[in-house]
GROMACS .gro file of C-alpha atoms in nm:
model
  296
    1UNK     CA    1   1.571  -0.426   4.257
    2UNK     CA    2   1.763  -0.375   3.935
    3UNK     CA    3   1.825  -0.038   3.789
    4UNK     CA    4   1.687   0.076   3.503
    5UNK     CA    5   1.918   0.168   3.148
    6UNK     CA    6   1.841   0.486   3.102
    7UNK     CA    7   1.740   0.544   2.705
    8UNK     CA    8   2.078   0.577   2.572
    9UNK     CA    9   2.249   0.280   2.734
   10UNK     CA   10   1.943   0.062   2.622
   11UNK     CA   11   2.004   0.190   2.312
   12UNK     CA   12   2.340   0.113   2.277
   13UNK     CA   13   2.267  -0.223   2.392
   14UNK     CA   14   2.273  -0.555   2.207
   15UNK     CA   15   1.945  -0.758   2.143
   16UNK     CA   16   1.660  -0.789   1.907
   17UNK     CA   17   1.661  -0.447   1.738
   18UNK     CA   18   1.256  -0.431   1.782
   19UNK     CA   19   1.397  -0.372   2.172
   20UNK     CA   20   1.667  -0.184   2.094
   21UNK     CA   21   1.502   0.123   1.880
   22UNK     CA   22   1.172   0.138   2.074
   23UNK     CA   23   1.111   0.367   2.224
   24UNK     CA   24   0.992   0.337   2.630
   25UNK     CA   25   0.651   0.339   2.750
   26UNK     CA   26   0.590   0.590   2.985
   27UNK     CA   27   0.929   0.787   2.917
   28UNK     CA   28   0.982   1.123   2.818
   29UNK     CA   29   1.119   1.174   2.442
   30UNK     CA   30   1.381   1.382   2.331
   31UNK     CA   31   1.479   1.311   1.945
   32UNK     CA   32   1.798   1.580   2.017
   33UNK     CA   33   1.938   1.235   2.165
   34UNK     CA   34   1.889   1.031   1.903
   35UNK     CA   35   2.142   1.015   1.617
   36UNK     CA   36   1.951   1.021   1.293
   37UNK     CA   37   2.288   0.928   1.129
   38UNK     CA   38   2.330   0.603   1.375
   39UNK     CA   39   2.313   0.255   1.275
   40UNK     CA   40   2.216   0.140   1.592
   41UNK     CA   41   2.195  -0.269   1.583
   42UNK     CA   42   2.425  -0.302   1.225
   43UNK     CA   43   2.681  -0.540   1.231
   44UNK     CA   44   3.028  -0.340   1.282
   45UNK     CA   45   3.273  -0.428   1.033
   46UNK     CA   46   3.561  -0.358   0.801
   47UNK     CA   47   3.391  -0.042   0.549
   48UNK     CA   48   3.211   0.022   0.338
   49UNK     CA   49   2.927  -0.044   0.565
   50UNK     CA   50   2.666   0.093   0.311
   51UNK     CA   51   2.763  -0.221   0.082
   52UNK     CA   52   2.715  -0.507   0.397
   53UNK     CA   53   2.376  -0.319   0.478
   54UNK     CA   54   2.281  -0.331   0.063
   55UNK     CA   55   2.363  -0.717   0.094
   56UNK     CA   56   2.182  -0.784   0.434
   57UNK     CA   57   1.869  -0.634   0.317
   58UNK     CA   58   1.861  -0.795   0.051
   59UNK     CA   59   1.915  -1.176   0.168
   60UNK     CA   60   1.647  -1.057   0.438
   61UNK     CA   61   1.397  -1.116   0.137
   62UNK     CA   62   1.381  -1.471   0.120
   63UNK     CA   63   1.291  -1.488   0.492
   64UNK     CA   64   1.067  -1.185   0.451
   65UNK     CA   65   0.882  -1.328   0.113
   66UNK     CA   66   0.819  -1.724   0.322
   67UNK     CA   67   0.674  -1.541   0.599
   68UNK     CA   68   0.455  -1.327   0.425
   69UNK     CA   69   0.349  -1.666   0.222
   70UNK     CA   70   0.283  -1.822   0.537
   71UNK     CA   71   0.025  -1.538   0.726
   72UNK     CA   72  -0.164  -1.530   0.401
   73UNK     CA   73  -0.170  -1.897   0.383
   74UNK     CA   74  -0.288  -1.920   0.786
   75UNK     CA   75  -0.545  -1.662   0.681
   76UNK     CA   76  -0.716  -1.916   0.461
   77UNK     CA   77  -0.767  -2.125   0.756
   78UNK     CA   78  -0.954  -1.825   0.978
   79UNK     CA   79  -0.640  -1.678   1.125
   80UNK     CA   80  -0.727  -1.315   1.144
   81UNK     CA   81  -0.362  -1.157   1.190
   82UNK     CA   82  -0.230  -0.970   1.028
   83UNK     CA   83   0.077  -0.683   1.008
   84UNK     CA   84   0.026  -0.281   1.009
   85UNK     CA   85   0.305  -0.080   0.915
   86UNK     CA   86   0.279   0.252   1.009
   87UNK     CA   87   0.580   0.494   0.879
   88UNK     CA   88   0.581   0.877   1.002
   89UNK     CA   89   0.854   1.144   0.978
   90UNK     CA   90   0.948   1.412   0.837
   91UNK     CA   91   0.935   1.581   0.494
   92UNK     CA   92   1.245   1.354   0.244
   93UNK     CA   93   1.257   1.102   0.587
   94UNK     CA   94   1.209   0.817   0.341
   95UNK     CA   95   0.862   0.714   0.398
   96UNK     CA   96   0.801   0.677  -0.060
   97UNK     CA   97   1.191   0.471  -0.042
   98UNK     CA   98   1.130   0.307   0.235
   99UNK     CA   99   0.776   0.123   0.068
  100UNK     CA  100   0.970   0.105  -0.306
  101UNK     CA  101   1.265  -0.072  -0.142
  102UNK     CA  102   1.126  -0.285   0.166
  103UNK     CA  103   0.776  -0.399   0.022
  104UNK     CA  104   0.936  -0.462  -0.274
  105UNK     CA  105   1.053  -0.796  -0.097
  106UNK     CA  106   0.734  -0.877  -0.034
  107UNK     CA  107   0.450  -1.039  -0.287
  108UNK     CA  108   0.214  -0.707  -0.412
  109UNK     CA  109  -0.090  -0.891  -0.391
  110UNK     CA  110  -0.060  -0.949  -0.043
  111UNK     CA  111  -0.012  -0.560   0.020
  112UNK     CA  112  -0.234  -0.317   0.139
  113UNK     CA  113  -0.089  -0.006   0.035
  114UNK     CA  114  -0.225   0.343   0.145
  115UNK     CA  115  -0.060   0.724   0.173
  116UNK     CA  116  -0.296   0.920   0.327
  117UNK     CA  117  -0.265   1.307   0.206
  118UNK     CA  118  -0.462   1.560   0.325
  119UNK     CA  119  -0.846   1.471   0.402
  120UNK     CA  120  -1.113   1.491   0.191
  121UNK     CA  121  -1.428   1.715   0.212
  122UNK     CA  122  -1.612   1.421   0.291
  123UNK     CA  123  -1.339   1.249   0.506
  124UNK     CA  124  -1.308   1.586   0.713
  125UNK     CA  125  -1.715   1.528   0.773
  126UNK     CA  126  -1.639   1.262   1.030
  127UNK     CA  127  -1.433   1.128   1.277
  128UNK     CA  128  -1.074   1.175   1.221
  129UNK     CA  129  -1.027   0.759   1.242
  130UNK     CA  130  -1.341   0.674   0.983
  131UNK     CA  131  -1.057   0.710   0.706
  132UNK     CA  132  -0.811   0.484   0.891
  133UNK     CA  133  -1.040   0.247   0.922
  134UNK     CA  134  -1.135   0.170   0.573
  135UNK     CA  135  -0.774   0.090   0.494
  136UNK     CA  136  -0.658  -0.116   0.735
  137UNK     CA  137  -0.513  -0.470   0.604
  138UNK     CA  138  -0.765  -0.758   0.595
  139UNK     CA  139  -0.622  -1.156   0.762
  140UNK     CA  140  -0.357  -1.259   0.600
  141UNK     CA  141  -0.212  -0.892   0.499
  142UNK     CA  142   0.068  -0.648   0.523
  143UNK     CA  143  -0.080  -0.298   0.522
  144UNK     CA  144   0.123  -0.013   0.481
  145UNK     CA  145   0.075   0.328   0.587
  146UNK     CA  146   0.264   0.680   0.452
  147UNK     CA  147   0.139   0.887   0.698
  148UNK     CA  148  -0.148   0.774   0.923
  149UNK     CA  149  -0.370   0.872   1.205
  150UNK     CA  150  -0.006   1.067   1.337
  151UNK     CA  151  -0.081   1.343   1.106
  152UNK     CA  152  -0.449   1.396   1.305
  153UNK     CA  153  -0.165   1.502   1.612
  154UNK     CA  154   0.127   1.649   1.404
  155UNK     CA  155   0.040   1.864   1.125
  156UNK     CA  156  -0.267   1.942   1.310
  157UNK     CA  157  -0.080   2.052   1.623
  158UNK     CA  158   0.163   2.284   1.450
  159UNK     CA  159  -0.060   2.456   1.222
  160UNK     CA  160  -0.338   2.485   1.534
  161UNK     CA  161  -0.640   2.311   1.323
  162UNK     CA  162  -0.801   2.218   1.591
  163UNK     CA  163  -0.751   2.350   1.979
  164UNK     CA  164  -0.539   2.194   2.190
  165UNK     CA  165  -0.750   2.028   2.379
  166UNK     CA  166  -0.914   1.861   2.115
  167UNK     CA  167  -0.509   1.741   2.028
  168UNK     CA  168  -0.486   1.606   2.415
  169UNK     CA  169  -0.803   1.397   2.365
  170UNK     CA  170  -0.683   1.248   2.013
  171UNK     CA  171  -0.357   1.090   2.200
  172UNK     CA  172  -0.652   0.881   2.406
  173UNK     CA  173  -0.836   0.770   2.130
  174UNK     CA  174  -0.538   0.654   1.889
  175UNK     CA  175  -0.425   0.421   2.207
  176UNK     CA  176  -0.770   0.305   2.250
  177UNK     CA  177  -0.815   0.213   1.884
  178UNK     CA  178  -0.464   0.058   1.829
  179UNK     CA  179  -0.479  -0.179   2.130
  180UNK     CA  180  -0.858  -0.296   1.957
  181UNK     CA  181  -0.649  -0.349   1.675
  182UNK     CA  182  -0.422  -0.528   1.841
  183UNK     CA  183  -0.672  -0.783   2.013
  184UNK     CA  184  -0.853  -0.855   1.680
  185UNK     CA  185  -0.472  -0.948   1.536
  186UNK     CA  186  -0.299  -0.702   1.421
  187UNK     CA  187   0.044  -0.655   1.489
  188UNK     CA  188   0.128  -0.271   1.460
  189UNK     CA  189   0.480  -0.129   1.377
  190UNK     CA  190   0.520   0.210   1.396
  191UNK     CA  191   0.815   0.364   1.275
  192UNK     CA  192   0.924   0.732   1.326
  193UNK     CA  193   1.175   0.791   1.031
  194UNK     CA  194   1.455   1.050   1.210
  195UNK     CA  195   1.656   1.241   0.951
  196UNK     CA  196   1.837   1.565   1.081
  197UNK     CA  197   1.790   1.910   0.983
  198UNK     CA  198   2.103   1.937   0.786
  199UNK     CA  199   1.985   1.597   0.603
  200UNK     CA  200   1.672   1.702   0.482
  201UNK     CA  201   1.825   2.054   0.362
  202UNK     CA  202   2.058   1.814   0.148
  203UNK     CA  203   1.783   1.624   0.015
  204UNK     CA  204   1.552   1.917  -0.041
  205UNK     CA  205   1.892   2.087  -0.251
  206UNK     CA  206   1.917   1.777  -0.466
  207UNK     CA  207   1.569   1.796  -0.610
  208UNK     CA  208   1.580   2.141  -0.719
  209UNK     CA  209   1.894   2.033  -0.860
  210UNK     CA  210   1.762   1.764  -1.062
  211UNK     CA  211   1.510   1.877  -1.314
  212UNK     CA  212   1.368   1.515  -1.293
  213UNK     CA  213   1.344   1.580  -0.923
  214UNK     CA  214   1.132   1.904  -0.946
  215UNK     CA  215   0.767   1.728  -0.907
  216UNK     CA  216   0.845   1.594  -0.571
  217UNK     CA  217   0.934   1.957  -0.473
  218UNK     CA  218   0.721   2.168  -0.318
  219UNK     CA  219   0.793   2.567  -0.224
  220UNK     CA  220   0.552   2.440   0.061
  221UNK     CA  221   0.896   2.222   0.146
  222UNK     CA  222   1.083   2.548   0.266
  223UNK     CA  223   0.786   2.689   0.397
  224UNK     CA  224   0.766   2.409   0.661
  225UNK     CA  225   1.156   2.384   0.728
  226UNK     CA  226   1.051   2.745   0.926
  227UNK     CA  227   0.832   2.507   1.156
  228UNK     CA  228   1.097   2.257   1.250
  229UNK     CA  229   1.137   2.319   1.610
  230UNK     CA  230   0.745   2.252   1.623
  231UNK     CA  231   0.719   1.963   1.403
  232UNK     CA  232   1.010   1.812   1.707
  233UNK     CA  233   0.801   1.902   1.980
  234UNK     CA  234   0.486   1.739   1.816
  235UNK     CA  235   0.641   1.397   1.751
  236UNK     CA  236   0.799   1.375   2.043
  237UNK     CA  237   0.478   1.433   2.233
  238UNK     CA  238   0.334   1.141   1.992
  239UNK     CA  239   0.569   0.930   2.042
  240UNK     CA  240   0.595   0.997   2.422
  241UNK     CA  241   0.189   0.971   2.430
  242UNK     CA  242   0.134   0.644   2.211
  243UNK     CA  243   0.414   0.426   2.258
  244UNK     CA  244   0.239   0.166   2.463
  245UNK     CA  245   0.288  -0.162   2.494
  246UNK     CA  246  -0.033  -0.329   2.253
  247UNK     CA  247   0.167  -0.110   1.932
  248UNK     CA  248   0.494   0.080   2.059
  249UNK     CA  249   0.668   0.360   1.853
  250UNK     CA  250   0.994   0.264   1.703
  251UNK     CA  251   1.259   0.502   1.622
  252UNK     CA  252   1.471   0.435   1.335
  253UNK     CA  253   1.754   0.666   1.242
  254UNK     CA  254   1.733   0.791   0.844
  255UNK     CA  255   2.053   1.006   0.727
  256UNK     CA  256   2.122   0.688   0.585
  257UNK     CA  257   1.880   0.529   0.344
  258UNK     CA  258   2.061   0.146   0.322
  259UNK     CA  259   2.055   0.185   0.703
  260UNK     CA  260   1.741   0.275   0.714
  261UNK     CA  261   1.582  -0.003   0.482
  262UNK     CA  262   1.777  -0.258   0.661
  263UNK     CA  263   1.645  -0.121   0.987
  264UNK     CA  264   1.281  -0.157   0.869
  265UNK     CA  265   1.321  -0.454   0.694
  266UNK     CA  266   1.462  -0.645   1.014
  267UNK     CA  267   1.183  -0.492   1.228
  268UNK     CA  268   0.928  -0.669   1.022
  269UNK     CA  269   1.084  -0.997   0.996
  270UNK     CA  270   1.140  -1.011   1.368
  271UNK     CA  271   0.749  -0.915   1.460
  272UNK     CA  272   0.678  -1.181   1.125
  273UNK     CA  273   0.906  -1.431   1.308
  274UNK     CA  274   0.677  -1.395   1.688
  275UNK     CA  275   0.432  -1.396   1.437
  276UNK     CA  276   0.491  -1.771   1.348
  277UNK     CA  277   0.255  -1.860   1.123
  278UNK     CA  278   0.214  -2.176   0.982
  279UNK     CA  279   0.089  -2.335   0.673
  280UNK     CA  280  -0.303  -2.506   0.759
  281UNK     CA  281  -0.297  -2.863   0.729
  282UNK     CA  282  -0.513  -3.023   0.446
  283UNK     CA  283  -0.886  -3.069   0.489
  284UNK     CA  284  -0.874  -3.324   0.280
  285UNK     CA  285  -0.724  -3.711   0.208
  286UNK     CA  286  -0.383  -3.626   0.004
  287UNK     CA  287  -0.356  -3.998  -0.019
  288UNK     CA  288  -0.634  -4.050  -0.150
  289UNK     CA  289  -0.599  -3.752  -0.424
  290UNK     CA  290  -0.256  -3.851  -0.485
  291UNK     CA  291  -0.366  -4.200  -0.617
  292UNK     CA  292  -0.703  -4.049  -0.814
  293UNK     CA  293  -0.475  -3.758  -0.995
  294UNK     CA  294  -0.249  -4.019  -1.085
  295UNK     CA  295  -0.493  -4.253  -1.249
  296UNK     CA  296  -0.612  -3.978  -1.483
   0.00000   0.00000   0.00000
């Protein structure tokens, strides 16, 4: 029997980025073993890598847009498939930036974007997945969640908003929920944007140093940094318990913004290419319609 490669060895191996960044099902996760400033899977070459990364991301734009159009077109003929990108990460890891730079490569009319904030009074009166189910993409669409159902096992765990026993049950509920999504034609791409403690400080300081960015800063951000170890543990548990065959997690190093955008774009491209949506065949006589148009 072939020896199973350790996680670090697999992350260095060549192959599709989705295999390189995927969190193996059933394995313990230690975020300290992941290099937040790394560029796994990006072709090596002469510096500067950032320039090459920006160019490579731009080049994917046309292919992504074409696949999106085919996905939407297929839905008009009854194809129920759609894609859901879930973005999670610590503050400043780039969830909003990913939406801006990566989803900007798509036609916005075919995207359904939702940023989940603290639950409203109405949402707290329902099971935690209720508000998530309301925002799922329709057939043919690409959905993007800026935060998601995982907040209910992350901040809820760190801030002790519900008993630990309830948190433990939620992992299973999430897995069952995501399995039903996959069975209904939803390709779930869950991305953890992995930023380092030091890089987060640099980004928060930049916000303080720029008056035009003060609106993005909150004194709570400083308080949350004090809970960094607890959040890292909460993320490790979520990645470990909820990386499944139906909906695996991908860890994307996020200290380099250009790499983050390239990697998420590449993951989306690989998943859409695997879906290989097709334009539906005409349900009318093309030659006859052409003849009628030319006669008028």
